[in-house]
């Protein structure tokens, strides 16, 4: 079964400390939905192409359906309400597609 992933990129965060309320709600909601944080950028970055160096978050779920259900859950929807003004986020839910032979 293909896994599902949440991919979040934050092109602009004017006040990072205001994300605290969201993070306090989102973390438990993600865990309750079966999500595992694989990467939460904020450290060193080497940017290519568009050159976006801001925060990136990658969360893995056992399936695409589980990832969608976690996003739509009541707990995560409450976390979204806590998101502060003054930031931009590009959020996607993607399905892992494994290509057997890439030669």
Tab-separated table of N, CA and C in Angstrom:
chain	number	residue	atom	x	y	z
A	1	UNK	N	0.839	-1.172	0.000
A	1	UNK	CA	0.000	0.000	0.000
A	1	UNK	C	0.890	1.243	0.000
A	2	UNK	N	0.544	2.201	-0.830
A	2	UNK	CA	1.321	3.432	-0.926
A	2	UNK	C	1.082	4.312	0.295
A	3	UNK	N	2.127	4.922	0.768
A	3	UNK	CA	2.029	5.813	1.924
A	3	UNK	C	1.503	7.177	1.490
A	4	UNK	N	1.053	7.950	2.462
A	4	UNK	CA	0.620	9.316	2.215
A	4	UNK	C	1.516	10.265	2.981
A	5	UNK	N	1.669	11.466	2.456
A	5	UNK	CA	2.552	12.453	3.081
A	5	UNK	C	1.892	13.821	3.100
A	6	UNK	N	2.106	14.522	4.186
A	6	UNK	CA	1.803	15.952	4.239
A	6	UNK	C	3.115	16.662	3.954
A	7	UNK	N	3.084	17.593	3.030
A	7	UNK	CA	4.256	18.408	2.721
A	7	UNK	C	3.848	19.863	2.894
A	8	UNK	N	4.503	20.548	3.808
A	8	UNK	CA	4.219	21.959	4.071
A	8	UNK	C	5.481	22.768	3.845
A	9	UNK	N	5.325	23.849	3.103
A	9	UNK	CA	6.420	24.794	2.896
A	9	UNK	C	5.891	26.161	3.306
A	10	UNK	N	6.670	26.847	4.092
A	10	UNK	CA	6.274	28.150	4.610
A	10	UNK	C	7.123	29.234	3.944
A	11	UNK	N	6.666	29.805	2.821
A	11	UNK	CA	7.464	30.834	2.137
A	11	UNK	C	7.650	32.108	2.957
A	12	UNK	N	6.708	32.411	3.853
A	12	UNK	CA	6.829	33.631	4.646
A	12	UNK	C	6.232	33.415	6.034
A	13	UNK	N	7.038	33.691	7.040
A	13	UNK	CA	6.574	33.662	8.431
A	13	UNK	C	7.059	34.955	9.068
A	14	UNK	N	6.125	35.843	9.334
A	14	UNK	CA	6.531	37.136	9.888
A	14	UNK	C	6.776	37.069	11.393
A	15	UNK	N	6.124	36.145	12.083
A	15	UNK	CA	6.278	36.037	13.530
A	15	UNK	C	6.265	34.563	13.926
A	16	UNK	N	7.425	33.888	13.879
A	16	UNK	CA	7.478	32.443	14.136
A	16	UNK	C	6.930	32.029	15.499
A	17	UNK	N	7.031	32.884	16.485
A	17	UNK	CA	6.564	32.523	17.820
A	17	UNK	C	5.045	32.402	17.890
A	18	UNK	N	4.334	33.018	16.952
A	18	UNK	CA	2.873	32.924	16.951
A	18	UNK	C	2.386	31.569	16.446
A	19	UNK	N	3.285	30.762	15.902
A	19	UNK	CA	2.892	29.417	15.468
A	19	UNK	C	2.795	28.441	16.641
A	20	UNK	N	3.174	28.876	17.817
A	20	UNK	CA	3.191	27.997	18.986
A	20	UNK	C	1.828	27.396	19.290
A	21	UNK	N	0.774	28.191	19.268
A	21	UNK	CA	-0.574	27.681	19.567
A	21	UNK	C	-0.987	26.620	18.551
A	22	UNK	N	-0.680	26.876	17.278
A	22	UNK	CA	-0.974	25.895	16.229
A	22	UNK	C	-0.194	24.603	16.473
A	23	UNK	N	1.094	24.731	16.749
A	23	UNK	CA	1.938	23.550	16.955
A	23	UNK	C	1.476	22.701	18.133
A	24	UNK	N	1.019	23.358	19.204
A	24	UNK	CA	0.545	22.617	20.377
A	24	UNK	C	-0.690	21.787	20.061
A	25	UNK	N	-1.521	22.261	19.149
A	25	UNK	CA	-2.723	21.525	18.757
A	25	UNK	C	-2.438	20.555	17.609
A	26	UNK	N	-1.614	20.978	16.669
A	26	UNK	CA	-1.365	20.166	15.472
A	26	UNK	C	-0.564	18.907	15.783
A	27	UNK	N	0.432	19.007	16.650
A	27	UNK	CA	1.267	17.843	16.969
A	27	UNK	C	0.458	16.652	17.459
A	28	UNK	N	-0.343	16.823	18.508
A	28	UNK	CA	-1.163	15.706	18.981
A	28	UNK	C	-2.194	15.243	17.944
A	29	UNK	N	-2.731	16.167	17.154
A	29	UNK	CA	-3.711	15.784	16.124
A	29	UNK	C	-3.054	14.912	15.060
A	30	UNK	N	-1.843	15.259	14.667
A	30	UNK	CA	-1.108	14.466	13.676
A	30	UNK	C	-0.804	13.083	14.232
A	31	UNK	N	-0.317	13.025	15.462
A	31	UNK	CA	-0.010	11.728	16.081
A	31	UNK	C	-1.257	10.872	16.220
A	32	UNK	N	-2.369	11.473	16.624
A	32	UNK	CA	-3.622	10.729	16.772
A	32	UNK	C	-4.098	10.184	15.430
A	33	UNK	N	-3.755	10.895	14.356
A	33	UNK	CA	-4.127	10.458	13.016
A	33	UNK	C	-3.150	9.470	12.410
A	34	UNK	N	-2.121	9.090	13.166
A	34	UNK	CA	-1.150	8.116	12.680
A	34	UNK	C	0.039	8.703	11.960
A	35	UNK	N	0.208	10.016	12.028
A	35	UNK	CA	1.314	10.669	11.326
A	35	UNK	C	2.615	10.630	12.098
A	36	UNK	N	3.711	10.590	11.343
A	36	UNK	CA	5.060	10.615	11.899
A	36	UNK	C	5.846	11.731	11.210
A	37	UNK	N	6.375	12.642	11.998
A	37	UNK	CA	7.173	13.731	11.423
A	37	UNK	C	8.505	13.159	10.974
A	38	UNK	N	8.795	13.283	9.688
A	38	UNK	CA	10.070	12.810	9.135
A	38	UNK	C	11.102	13.930	9.086
A	39	UNK	N	10.634	15.148	8.828
A	39	UNK	CA	11.557	16.277	8.743
A	39	UNK	C	10.818	17.552	9.110
A	40	UNK	N	11.504	18.382	9.864
A	40	UNK	CA	10.967	19.692	10.200
A	40	UNK	C	12.136	20.652	10.064
A	41	UNK	N	12.227	21.238	8.892
A	41	UNK	CA	13.354	22.120	8.602
A	41	UNK	C	13.316	23.390	9.408
A	42	UNK	N	14.421	23.957	9.548
A	42	UNK	CA	14.577	25.186	10.298
A	42	UNK	C	16.048	25.431	10.528
A	43	UNK	N	16.809	24.428	10.163
A	43	UNK	CA	18.259	24.521	10.303
A	43	UNK	C	18.898	24.942	8.988
A	44	UNK	N	20.004	24.319	8.697
A	44	UNK	CA	20.758	24.676	7.494
A	44	UNK	C	20.016	24.221	6.238
A	45	UNK	N	20.096	25.036	5.202
A	45	UNK	CA	19.428	24.751	3.930
A	45	UNK	C	20.351	25.141	2.790
A	46	UNK	N	20.436	24.301	1.790
A	46	UNK	CA	21.063	24.656	0.528
A	46	UNK	C	19.931	24.669	-0.489
A	47	UNK	N	19.571	25.842	-0.968
A	47	UNK	CA	18.420	25.986	-1.863
A	47	UNK	C	18.864	26.049	-3.322
A	48	UNK	N	18.118	25.363	-4.149
A	48	UNK	CA	18.327	25.390	-5.600
A	48	UNK	C	17.007	25.770	-6.266
A	49	UNK	N	17.033	25.923	-7.561
A	49	UNK	CA	15.837	26.233	-8.345
A	49	UNK	C	15.198	27.536	-7.869
A	50	UNK	N	14.039	27.485	-7.218
A	50	UNK	CA	13.339	28.698	-6.785
A	50	UNK	C	14.017	29.363	-5.589
A	51	UNK	N	14.902	28.641	-4.922
A	51	UNK	CA	15.668	29.233	-3.837
A	51	UNK	C	14.934	29.425	-2.536
A	52	UNK	N	13.861	28.670	-2.298
A	52	UNK	CA	13.097	28.813	-1.062
A	52	UNK	C	13.865	28.142	0.073
A	53	UNK	N	14.175	28.910	1.091
A	53	UNK	CA	14.971	28.393	2.210
A	53	UNK	C	14.187	28.317	3.510
A	54	UNK	N	12.914	28.675	3.475
A	54	UNK	CA	12.131	28.717	4.689
A	54	UNK	C	11.756	27.324	5.168
A	55	UNK	N	11.052	27.280	6.259
A	55	UNK	CA	10.639	26.060	6.948
A	55	UNK	C	9.913	25.091	6.010
A	56	UNK	N	10.275	23.813	6.116
A	56	UNK	CA	9.624	22.729	5.389
A	56	UNK	C	9.308	21.631	6.399
A	57	UNK	N	8.099	21.067	6.316
A	57	UNK	CA	7.695	19.988	7.209
A	57	UNK	C	7.220	18.818	6.357
A	58	UNK	N	7.706	17.612	6.672
A	58	UNK	CA	7.317	16.393	5.969
A	58	UNK	C	6.805	15.390	6.992
A	59	UNK	N	5.553	14.959	6.814
A	59	UNK	CA	4.916	14.020	7.741
A	59	UNK	C	4.432	12.813	6.951
A	60	UNK	N	4.731	11.618	7.453
A	60	UNK	CA	4.384	10.371	6.771
A	60	UNK	C	3.202	9.685	7.463
A	61	UNK	N	2.307	9.134	6.657
A	61	UNK	CA	1.183	8.324	7.131
A	61	UNK	C	1.247	6.972	6.430
A	62	UNK	N	0.620	5.968	7.006
A	62	UNK	CA	0.660	4.632	6.418
A	62	UNK	C	-0.066	4.539	5.082
A	63	UNK	N	-0.995	5.479	4.814
A	63	UNK	CA	-1.699	5.478	3.527
A	63	UNK	C	-2.125	6.902	3.180
A	64	UNK	N	-2.425	7.105	1.929
A	64	UNK	CA	-2.929	8.396	1.455
A	64	UNK	C	-4.255	8.716	2.144
A	65	UNK	N	-5.110	7.712	2.248
A	65	UNK	CA	-6.415	7.901	2.882
A	65	UNK	C	-6.274	8.334	4.343
A	66	UNK	N	-5.306	7.745	5.026
A	66	UNK	CA	-5.058	8.110	6.417
A	66	UNK	C	-4.584	9.567	6.511
A	67	UNK	N	-3.766	9.989	5.559
A	67	UNK	CA	-3.277	11.368	5.548
A	67	UNK	C	-4.424	12.347	5.337
A	68	UNK	N	-5.323	12.020	4.423
A	68	UNK	CA	-6.478	12.881	4.166
A	68	UNK	C	-7.391	12.913	5.391
A	69	UNK	N	-7.647	11.755	5.981
A	69	UNK	CA	-8.521	11.682	7.158
A	69	UNK	C	-7.946	12.476	8.324
A	70	UNK	N	-6.639	12.445	8.500
A	70	UNK	CA	-6.012	13.199	9.588
A	70	UNK	C	-6.201	14.700	9.376
A	71	UNK	N	-6.063	15.134	8.133
A	71	UNK	CA	-6.261	16.557	7.824
A	71	UNK	C	-7.705	16.976	8.099
A	72	UNK	N	-8.635	16.114	7.744
A	72	UNK	CA	-10.057	16.419	7.890
A	72	UNK	C	-10.581	16.183	9.307
A	73	UNK	N	-9.746	15.642	10.198
A	73	UNK	CA	-10.185	15.334	11.559
A	73	UNK	C	-10.559	16.603	12.324
A	74	UNK	N	-11.438	16.429	13.287
A	74	UNK	CA	-11.867	17.550	14.116
A	74	UNK	C	-10.683	18.165	14.856
A	75	UNK	N	-9.794	17.322	15.354
A	75	UNK	CA	-8.638	17.815	16.105
A	75	UNK	C	-7.736	18.691	15.236
A	76	UNK	N	-7.470	18.267	13.992
A	76	UNK	CA	-6.595	19.077	13.141
A	76	UNK	C	-7.306	20.340	12.663
A	77	UNK	N	-8.597	20.253	12.432
A	77	UNK	CA	-9.335	21.446	12.035
A	77	UNK	C	-9.293	22.509	13.133
A	78	UNK	N	-9.305	22.080	14.391
A	78	UNK	CA	-9.147	23.025	15.513
A	78	UNK	C	-7.764	23.654	15.483
A	79	UNK	N	-6.753	22.881	15.114
A	79	UNK	CA	-5.395	23.424	15.012
A	79	UNK	C	-5.326	24.482	13.910
A	80	UNK	N	-5.988	24.232	12.794
A	80	UNK	CA	-5.969	25.199	11.689
A	80	UNK	C	-6.550	26.546	12.100
A	81	UNK	N	-7.564	26.514	12.957
A	81	UNK	CA	-8.168	27.762	13.430
A	81	UNK	C	-7.138	28.588	14.202
A	82	UNK	N	-6.184	27.923	14.823
A	82	UNK	CA	-5.169	28.611	15.626
A	82	UNK	C	-4.036	29.201	14.789
A	83	UNK	N	-4.005	28.900	13.491
A	83	UNK	CA	-2.924	29.446	12.661
A	83	UNK	C	-2.982	30.969	12.687
A	84	UNK	N	-1.854	31.594	12.937
A	84	UNK	CA	-1.847	33.060	13.012
A	84	UNK	C	-1.873	33.707	11.632
A	85	UNK	N	-2.245	34.968	11.617
A	85	UNK	CA	-2.121	35.767	10.397
A	85	UNK	C	-0.642	36.085	10.202
A	86	UNK	N	-0.285	36.523	9.005
A	86	UNK	CA	1.073	36.983	8.785
A	86	UNK	C	2.046	35.916	8.329
A	87	UNK	N	1.536	34.822	7.797
A	87	UNK	CA	2.433	33.828	7.238
A	87	UNK	C	1.765	33.202	6.017
A	88	UNK	N	2.577	32.616	5.169
A	88	UNK	CA	2.085	31.894	3.996
A	88	UNK	C	2.490	30.444	4.156
A	89	UNK	N	1.617	29.540	3.678
A	89	UNK	CA	1.935	28.117	3.736
A	89	UNK	C	1.430	27.451	2.470
A	90	UNK	N	2.269	26.637	1.874
A	90	UNK	CA	1.884	25.793	0.742
A	90	UNK	C	1.789	24.384	1.306
A	91	UNK	N	0.575	23.842	1.383
A	91	UNK	CA	0.330	22.555	2.015
A	91	UNK	C	-0.214	21.583	0.982
A	92	UNK	N	0.347	20.384	0.954
A	92	UNK	CA	-0.122	19.348	0.024
A	92	UNK	C	-0.181	18.004	0.710
A	93	UNK	N	-1.120	17.188	0.273
A	93	UNK	CA	-1.164	15.790	0.681
A	93	UNK	C	-0.864	15.003	-0.582
A	94	UNK	N	0.188	14.184	-0.528
A	94	UNK	CA	0.593	13.443	-1.722
A	94	UNK	C	0.648	11.951	-1.421
A	95	UNK	N	0.463	11.173	-2.461
A	95	UNK	CA	0.565	9.724	-2.352
A	95	UNK	C	1.923	9.293	-2.867
A	96	UNK	N	2.547	8.408	-2.128
A	96	UNK	CA	3.838	7.858	-2.531
A	96	UNK	C	3.614	6.920	-3.703
A	97	UNK	N	4.287	7.189	-4.782
A	97	UNK	CA	4.204	6.311	-5.935
A	97	UNK	C	5.606	5.757	-6.165
A	98	UNK	N	5.717	4.453	-6.068
A	98	UNK	CA	7.011	3.815	-6.198
A	98	UNK	C	7.180	3.338	-7.630
A	99	UNK	N	8.251	3.761	-8.251
A	99	UNK	CA	8.590	3.338	-9.607
A	99	UNK	C	9.631	2.230	-9.467
A	100	UNK	N	9.286	1.065	-9.933
A	100	UNK	CA	10.159	-0.093	-9.762
A	100	UNK	C	11.496	0.043	-10.495
A	101	UNK	N	11.461	0.493	-11.729
A	101	UNK	CA	12.674	0.545	-12.523
A	101	UNK	C	12.862	1.957	-13.052
A	102	UNK	N	13.851	2.672	-12.544
A	102	UNK	CA	14.069	4.046	-12.987
A	102	UNK	C	15.286	4.159	-13.910
A	103	UNK	N	15.822	3.040	-14.363
A	103	UNK	CA	16.979	3.088	-15.256
A	103	UNK	C	16.620	3.628	-16.609
